[in-house]
Short mmCIF file of C-alpha atoms in Angstrom, two decimals:
data_model
loop_
_atom_site.label_atom_id
_atom_site.label_comp_id
_atom_site.label_asym_id
_atom_site.label_seq_id
_atom_site.Cartn_x
_atom_site.Cartn_y
_atom_site.Cartn_z
CA ILE A 1 2.29 -9.67 -10.94
CA VAL A 2 2.32 -5.88 -10.59
CA THR A 3 -0.53 -5.42 -13.09
CA GLY A 4 -2.61 -8.00 -11.27
CA LEU A 5 -2.01 -6.34 -7.91
CA TRP A 6 -2.88 -2.93 -9.38
CA ASP A 7 -6.12 -4.29 -10.83
CA VAL A 8 -7.12 -5.86 -7.52
CA SER A 9 -6.43 -2.62 -5.62
CA GLU A 10 -8.07 -0.36 -8.23
CA PRO A 11 -11.15 0.44 -6.09
CA CYS A 12 -8.90 1.99 -3.43
CA HIS A 13 -6.92 4.24 -5.78
CA TYR A 14 -9.52 6.89 -6.40
CA ARG A 15 -10.52 7.02 -2.74
CA SER A 16 -6.98 7.34 -1.43
CA ARG A 17 -5.81 10.14 -3.75
CA GLY A 18 -7.89 12.80 -2.03
CA PHE A 19 -6.64 12.15 1.46
CA MET A 20 -3.14 10.79 1.20
CA ARG A 21 -1.69 12.82 4.01
CA PRO A 22 2.02 13.72 3.86
CA GLU A 23 2.81 11.70 6.97
CA ASN A 24 1.52 8.58 5.22
CA ARG A 25 3.48 9.05 2.00
CA ASP A 26 6.82 7.99 3.45
CA GLN A 27 5.27 4.92 5.04
CA VAL A 28 3.63 3.92 1.75
CA ASP A 29 6.90 4.40 -0.13
CA GLN A 30 8.72 2.22 2.40
CA GLU A 31 6.01 -0.44 2.21
CA HIS A 32 6.23 -0.49 -1.60
CA ARG A 33 10.02 -0.83 -1.43
CA ARG A 34 9.79 -3.73 1.03
CA ILE A 35 7.22 -5.48 -1.19
CA MET A 36 9.44 -5.13 -4.26
CA GLU A 37 12.54 -6.24 -2.35
CA ALA A 38 10.68 -9.38 -1.31
CA VAL A 39 9.51 -9.97 -4.89
CA GLU A 40 13.03 -9.55 -6.22
CA ALA A 41 14.30 -11.97 -3.56
CA ARG A 42 11.59 -14.43 -4.61
CA ASP A 43 10.61 -14.75 -0.97
CA VAL A 44 6.92 -15.65 -1.22
CA ASP A 45 6.27 -15.68 2.53
CA ARG A 46 7.82 -12.24 2.87
CA VAL A 47 5.86 -10.91 -0.13
CA VAL A 48 2.62 -12.08 1.45
CA ALA A 49 3.53 -10.62 4.84
CA GLU A 50 4.49 -7.26 3.32
CA LEU A 51 1.31 -7.15 1.21
CA VAL A 52 -0.85 -7.89 4.24
CA ALA A 53 0.86 -5.17 6.25
CA HIS A 54 0.44 -2.71 3.37
CA GLN A 55 -3.25 -3.58 2.96
CA ARG A 56 -3.87 -3.10 6.68
CA HIS A 57 -2.24 0.33 6.57
CA ALA A 58 -4.24 1.27 3.47
CA LEU A 59 -7.51 0.17 5.07
CA ALA A 60 -6.72 2.14 8.22
CA ALA A 61 -6.04 5.24 6.10
CA LEU A 62 -9.31 4.75 4.22
CA GLU A 63 -11.24 4.32 7.46
CA THR A 64 -9.89 7.52 9.00
CA GLY A 65 -10.68 9.52 5.88
CA PRO A 66 -9.34 12.88 4.74
CA ASP A 67 -10.53 14.90 7.71
CA ALA A 68 -9.26 12.70 10.53
CA ASP A 69 -6.86 14.29 12.97
#
């Protein structure tokens, strides 16, 4: 599962490295923890909800770019 998710999100990795602002790091860590907790609990609905929330946050970070205030 993790490898598949990584492969799907690969295009975002190189773009996000340059502008992962410190204030976003904690949020991303928390999102990853919630995703893994849902996976470990085998709660498919929660996994999907957490992944969607994480993707929305990632897209918002990509849209604002490295120089956004």
